Coordinates of C-alpha atoms in Angstrom, one line a residue:
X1 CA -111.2 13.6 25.5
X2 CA -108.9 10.4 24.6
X3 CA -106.1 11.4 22.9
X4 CA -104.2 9.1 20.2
X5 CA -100.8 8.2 20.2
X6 CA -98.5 10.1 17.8
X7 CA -98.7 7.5 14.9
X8 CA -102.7 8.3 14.7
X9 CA -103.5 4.8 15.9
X10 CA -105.1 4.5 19.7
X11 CA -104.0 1.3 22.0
X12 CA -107.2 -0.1 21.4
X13 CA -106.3 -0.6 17.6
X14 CA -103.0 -2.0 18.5
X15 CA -104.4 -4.6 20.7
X16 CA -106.9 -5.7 18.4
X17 CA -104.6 -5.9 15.4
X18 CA -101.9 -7.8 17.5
X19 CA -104.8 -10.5 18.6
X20 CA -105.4 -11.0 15.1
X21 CA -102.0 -11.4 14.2
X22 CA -102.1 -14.1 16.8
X23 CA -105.5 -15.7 15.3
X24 CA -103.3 -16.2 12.4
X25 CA -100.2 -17.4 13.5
X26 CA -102.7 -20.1 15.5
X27 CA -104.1 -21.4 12.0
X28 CA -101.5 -20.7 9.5
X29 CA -97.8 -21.9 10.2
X30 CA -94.6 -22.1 7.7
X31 CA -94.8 -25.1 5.7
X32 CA -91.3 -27.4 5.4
X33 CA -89.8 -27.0 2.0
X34 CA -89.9 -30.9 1.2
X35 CA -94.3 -30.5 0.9
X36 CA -93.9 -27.5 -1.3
X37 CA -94.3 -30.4 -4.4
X38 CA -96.8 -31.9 -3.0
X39 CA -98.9 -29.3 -2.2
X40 CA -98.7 -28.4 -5.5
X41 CA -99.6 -31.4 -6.9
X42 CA -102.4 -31.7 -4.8
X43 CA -103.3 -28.1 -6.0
X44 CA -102.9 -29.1 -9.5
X45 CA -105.7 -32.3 -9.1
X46 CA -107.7 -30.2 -7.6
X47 CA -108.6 -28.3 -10.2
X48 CA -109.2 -31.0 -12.7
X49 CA -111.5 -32.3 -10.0
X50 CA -113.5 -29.4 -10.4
X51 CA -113.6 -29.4 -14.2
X52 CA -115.6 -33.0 -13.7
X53 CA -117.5 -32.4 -10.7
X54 CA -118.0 -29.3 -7.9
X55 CA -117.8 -32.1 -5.2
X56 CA -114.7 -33.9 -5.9
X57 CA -113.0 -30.0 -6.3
X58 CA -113.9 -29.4 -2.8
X59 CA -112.8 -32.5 -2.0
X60 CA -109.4 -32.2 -3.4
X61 CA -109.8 -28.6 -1.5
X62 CA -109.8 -30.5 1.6
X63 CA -107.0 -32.6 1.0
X64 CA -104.9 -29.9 -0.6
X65 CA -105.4 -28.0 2.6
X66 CA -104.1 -31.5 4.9
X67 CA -101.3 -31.8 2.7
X68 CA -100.3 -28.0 3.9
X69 CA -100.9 -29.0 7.8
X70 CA -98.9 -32.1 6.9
X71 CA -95.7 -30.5 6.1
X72 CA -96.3 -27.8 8.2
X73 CA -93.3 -26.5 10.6
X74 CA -93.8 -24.2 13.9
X75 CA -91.3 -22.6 15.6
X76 CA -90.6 -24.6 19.1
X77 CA -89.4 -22.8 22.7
X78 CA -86.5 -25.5 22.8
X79 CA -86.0 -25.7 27.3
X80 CA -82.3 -24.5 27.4
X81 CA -81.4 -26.1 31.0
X82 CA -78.5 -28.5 30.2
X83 CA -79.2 -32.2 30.4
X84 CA -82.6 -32.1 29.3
X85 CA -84.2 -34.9 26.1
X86 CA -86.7 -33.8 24.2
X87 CA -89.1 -35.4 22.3
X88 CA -88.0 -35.7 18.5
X89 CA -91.5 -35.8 16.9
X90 CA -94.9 -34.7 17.8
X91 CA -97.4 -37.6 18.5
X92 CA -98.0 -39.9 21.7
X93 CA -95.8 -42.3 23.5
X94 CA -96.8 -45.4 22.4
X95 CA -94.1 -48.1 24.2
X96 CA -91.8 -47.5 26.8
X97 CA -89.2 -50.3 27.7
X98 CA -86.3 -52.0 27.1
X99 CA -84.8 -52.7 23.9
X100 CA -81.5 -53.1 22.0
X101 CA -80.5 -50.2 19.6
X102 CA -80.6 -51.7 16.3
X103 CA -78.2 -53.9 15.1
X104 CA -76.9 -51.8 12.4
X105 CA -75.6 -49.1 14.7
X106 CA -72.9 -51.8 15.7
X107 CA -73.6 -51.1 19.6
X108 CA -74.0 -53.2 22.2
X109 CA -76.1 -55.8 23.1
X110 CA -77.3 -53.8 26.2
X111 CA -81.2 -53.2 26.5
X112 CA -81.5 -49.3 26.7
X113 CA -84.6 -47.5 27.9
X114 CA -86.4 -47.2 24.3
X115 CA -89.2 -44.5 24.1
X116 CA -91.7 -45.0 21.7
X117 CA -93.3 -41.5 19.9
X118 CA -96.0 -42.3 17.2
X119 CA -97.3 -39.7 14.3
X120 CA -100.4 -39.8 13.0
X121 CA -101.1 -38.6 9.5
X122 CA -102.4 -35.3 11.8
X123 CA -99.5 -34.2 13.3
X124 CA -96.4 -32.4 12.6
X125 CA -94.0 -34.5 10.8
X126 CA -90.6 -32.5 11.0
X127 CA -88.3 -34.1 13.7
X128 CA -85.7 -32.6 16.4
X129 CA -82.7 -33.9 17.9
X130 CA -83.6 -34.5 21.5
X131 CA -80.4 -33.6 22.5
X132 CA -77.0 -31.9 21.2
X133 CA -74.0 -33.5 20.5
X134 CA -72.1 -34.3 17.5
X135 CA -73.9 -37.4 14.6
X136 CA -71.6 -39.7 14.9
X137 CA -73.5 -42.3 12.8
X138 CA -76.1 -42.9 10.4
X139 CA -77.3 -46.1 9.5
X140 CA -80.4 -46.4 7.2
X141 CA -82.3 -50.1 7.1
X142 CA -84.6 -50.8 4.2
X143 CA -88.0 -52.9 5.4
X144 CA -91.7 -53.2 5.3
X145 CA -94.3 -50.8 6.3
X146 CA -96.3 -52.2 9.1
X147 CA -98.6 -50.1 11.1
X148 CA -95.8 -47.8 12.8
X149 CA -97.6 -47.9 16.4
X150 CA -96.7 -52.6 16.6
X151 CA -93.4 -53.2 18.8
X152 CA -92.5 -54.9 15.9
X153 CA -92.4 -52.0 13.7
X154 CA -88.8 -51.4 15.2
X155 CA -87.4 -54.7 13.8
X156 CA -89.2 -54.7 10.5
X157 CA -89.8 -51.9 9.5
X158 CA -87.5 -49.0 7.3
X159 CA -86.1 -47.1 9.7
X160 CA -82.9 -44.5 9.5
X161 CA -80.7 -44.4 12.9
X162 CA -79.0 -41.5 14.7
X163 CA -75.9 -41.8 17.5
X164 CA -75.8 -38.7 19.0
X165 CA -72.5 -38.0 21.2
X166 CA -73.3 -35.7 24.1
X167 CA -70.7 -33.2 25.5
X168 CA -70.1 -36.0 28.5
X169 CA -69.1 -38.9 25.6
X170 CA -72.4 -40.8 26.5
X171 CA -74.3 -41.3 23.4
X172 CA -78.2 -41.3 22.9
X173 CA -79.7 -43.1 19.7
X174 CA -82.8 -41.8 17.5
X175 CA -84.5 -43.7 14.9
X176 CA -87.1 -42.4 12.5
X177 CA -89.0 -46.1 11.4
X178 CA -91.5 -45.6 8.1
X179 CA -95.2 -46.6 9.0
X180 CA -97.8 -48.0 7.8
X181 CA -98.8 -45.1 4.8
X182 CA -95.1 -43.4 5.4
X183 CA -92.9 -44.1 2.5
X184 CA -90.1 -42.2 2.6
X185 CA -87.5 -41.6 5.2
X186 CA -85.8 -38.0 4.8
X187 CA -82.6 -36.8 6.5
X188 CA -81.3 -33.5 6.9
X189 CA -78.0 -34.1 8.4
X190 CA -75.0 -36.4 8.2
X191 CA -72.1 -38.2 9.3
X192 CA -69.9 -35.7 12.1
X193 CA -72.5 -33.0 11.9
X194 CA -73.0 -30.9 15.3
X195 CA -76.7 -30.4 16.5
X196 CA -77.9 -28.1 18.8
X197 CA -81.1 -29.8 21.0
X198 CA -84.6 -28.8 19.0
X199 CA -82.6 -28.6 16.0
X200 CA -84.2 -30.2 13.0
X201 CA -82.7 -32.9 11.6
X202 CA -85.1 -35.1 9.4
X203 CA -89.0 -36.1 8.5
X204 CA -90.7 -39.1 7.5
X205 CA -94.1 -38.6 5.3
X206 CA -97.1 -39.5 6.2
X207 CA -97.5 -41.2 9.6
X208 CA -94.7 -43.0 11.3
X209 CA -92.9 -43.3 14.3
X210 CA -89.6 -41.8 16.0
X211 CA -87.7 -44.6 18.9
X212 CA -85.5 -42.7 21.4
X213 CA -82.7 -45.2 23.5
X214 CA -81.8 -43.3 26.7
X215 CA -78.3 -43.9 27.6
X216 CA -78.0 -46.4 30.7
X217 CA -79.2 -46.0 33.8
X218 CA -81.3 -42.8 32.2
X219 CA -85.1 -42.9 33.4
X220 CA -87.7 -41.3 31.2
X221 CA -90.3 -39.2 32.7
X222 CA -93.4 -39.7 30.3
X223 CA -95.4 -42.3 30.2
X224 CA -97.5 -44.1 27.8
X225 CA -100.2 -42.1 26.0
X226 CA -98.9 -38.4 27.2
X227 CA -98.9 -36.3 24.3
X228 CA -95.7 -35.1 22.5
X229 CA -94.6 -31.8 21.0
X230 CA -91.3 -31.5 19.4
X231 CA -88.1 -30.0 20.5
X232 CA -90.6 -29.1 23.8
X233 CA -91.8 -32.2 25.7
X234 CA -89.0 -33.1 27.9
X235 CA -88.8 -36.9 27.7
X236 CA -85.9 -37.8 30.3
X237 CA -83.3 -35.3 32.6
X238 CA -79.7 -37.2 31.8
X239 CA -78.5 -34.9 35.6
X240 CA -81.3 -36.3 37.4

C-alpha cells in the first residue's frame, strides 16, 4: 500500500499543484506600477461599454486585458559573467551599424557600433541597463513620433539618453527614442546613480525603440531580426 507523506499530501499532489503554479506564473506576471492607472481606466470604460452594448464590453475586455500584458514586468535570469551587454528592451534588432551617439550627450564625433532593439505594442516595455556602471548623464530631446523601427527615428524622434561608466572608465550609451503610438518617455534613475546590469531603469509606452552604442572597437554578436529579451539576450562580450 502507498503511504503519504506526513503532511497528508502524496508526491503526486505536489507535483501537480507545482505544474499549475507554473501554468500560472506562464500567463499571469507582475504588472509595472506606472500601468496600474491605466489599467484602471481601461477597466473603468469597459464597463460603460457594456451598459450600451455586450460587444463593445467584451471588447474593452480585450483591451483592458493588453493593457495588463503591456505594463507587465517578469523577473529576468540577469548572466552574471563580467563583461557581458545585455539587451535593454525586449523586441527584435532592427539596425546594426555605425552611428554617432546623439549630439546632446556632448561626446564625440566617433561612429560607435549602434544596436538597434524595436518594441512592438506586444512586448514588454520595462527596460534594463545592459551593463553596470555608474549614470553619468542624462540627456532628454523633445521630437516627433515617427514609426520607431525608420533609422531616422534616432535623429528625430523624442528620445531620453544614458552614459553608462563601466568599472574600466569606458562608457556605453543607451537611448530610449518614443515611436510611432509611444508618447511618453519614463525614467527611473538619474544623474550619478549606480546600476547593477538587468537593473531597471526606465519605460516608454506603447511601442518604441531602445539604441545601444558599444564602446569602440566592441563587436556585437546579434544580428538583425534575432529576437530580444531583456536583461537576458547578451548583445556584445566587452572581454572578447
Amino acid at each position: 500500500m502507498r503511504t503519504r507523506p506526513a503532511g497528508g499530501t502524496d508526491a503526486a499532489t505536489l507535483r501537480k499543484d507545482d505544474a499549475a503554479m507554473r501554468m500560472i506564473d506562464t500567463f499571469i506576471k507582475p504588472m509595472h506600477p506606472e500601468g496600474r492607472k491605466f489599467v484602471v481606466t481601461f477597466a473603468a470604460i469597459t464597463l460603460g461599454l457594456f451598459f450600451l452594448e455586450d460587444l463593445l464590453g467584451w471588447i474593452g475586455v480585450g483591451l483592458t486585458i493588453w493593457c495588463y500584458y503591456f505594463f507587465r514586468d517578469p523577473d529576468r535570469v540577469v548572466p552574471d559573467r563580467a563583461g557581458l551587454v545585455v539587451s535593454p528592451a525586449d523586441g527584435v534588432v532592427s539596425l546594426i551599424g555605425p552611428a554617432v551617439p546623439p549630439r546632446e550627450l556632448g561626446l564625440s564625433d566617433t561612429p560607435l557600433t549602434r544596436v538597434s532593439v524595436f518594441m512592438s505594442v506586444f512586448n514588454c516595455h520595462v527596460n534594463r541597463a545592459p551593463v553596470a556602471g555608474k549614470v553619468e548623464k542624462i540627456a532628454y530631446r523633445p521630437g516627433k513620433f515617427l514609426n520607431a523601427s525608420m533609422d531616422k527615428a534616432s535623429d528625430d524622434n523624442e528620445r531620453n539618453s544614458l552614459v553608462i561608466r563601466m568599472e574600466d572608465d569606458r562608457v556605453l550609451t543607451v537611448t530610449q527614442i518614443a515611436g510611432l503610438v509611444a508618447r511618453r518617455i519614463v525614467t527611473f534613475t538619474q544623474d550619478g546613480a549606480v546600476l547593477d546590469r538587468g537593473e531597471r531603469f526606465g519605460l516608454i509606452r506603447f511601442g518604441s525603440r531602445l539604441d545601444i552604442y558599444l564602446p569602440n572597437g566592441v563587436t556585437p554578436s546579434v544580428k538583425i531580426g534575432q529576437t530580444m529579451i531583456a536583461g537576458e539576450t547578451v548583445i556584445a562580450d566587452l572581454s572578447a
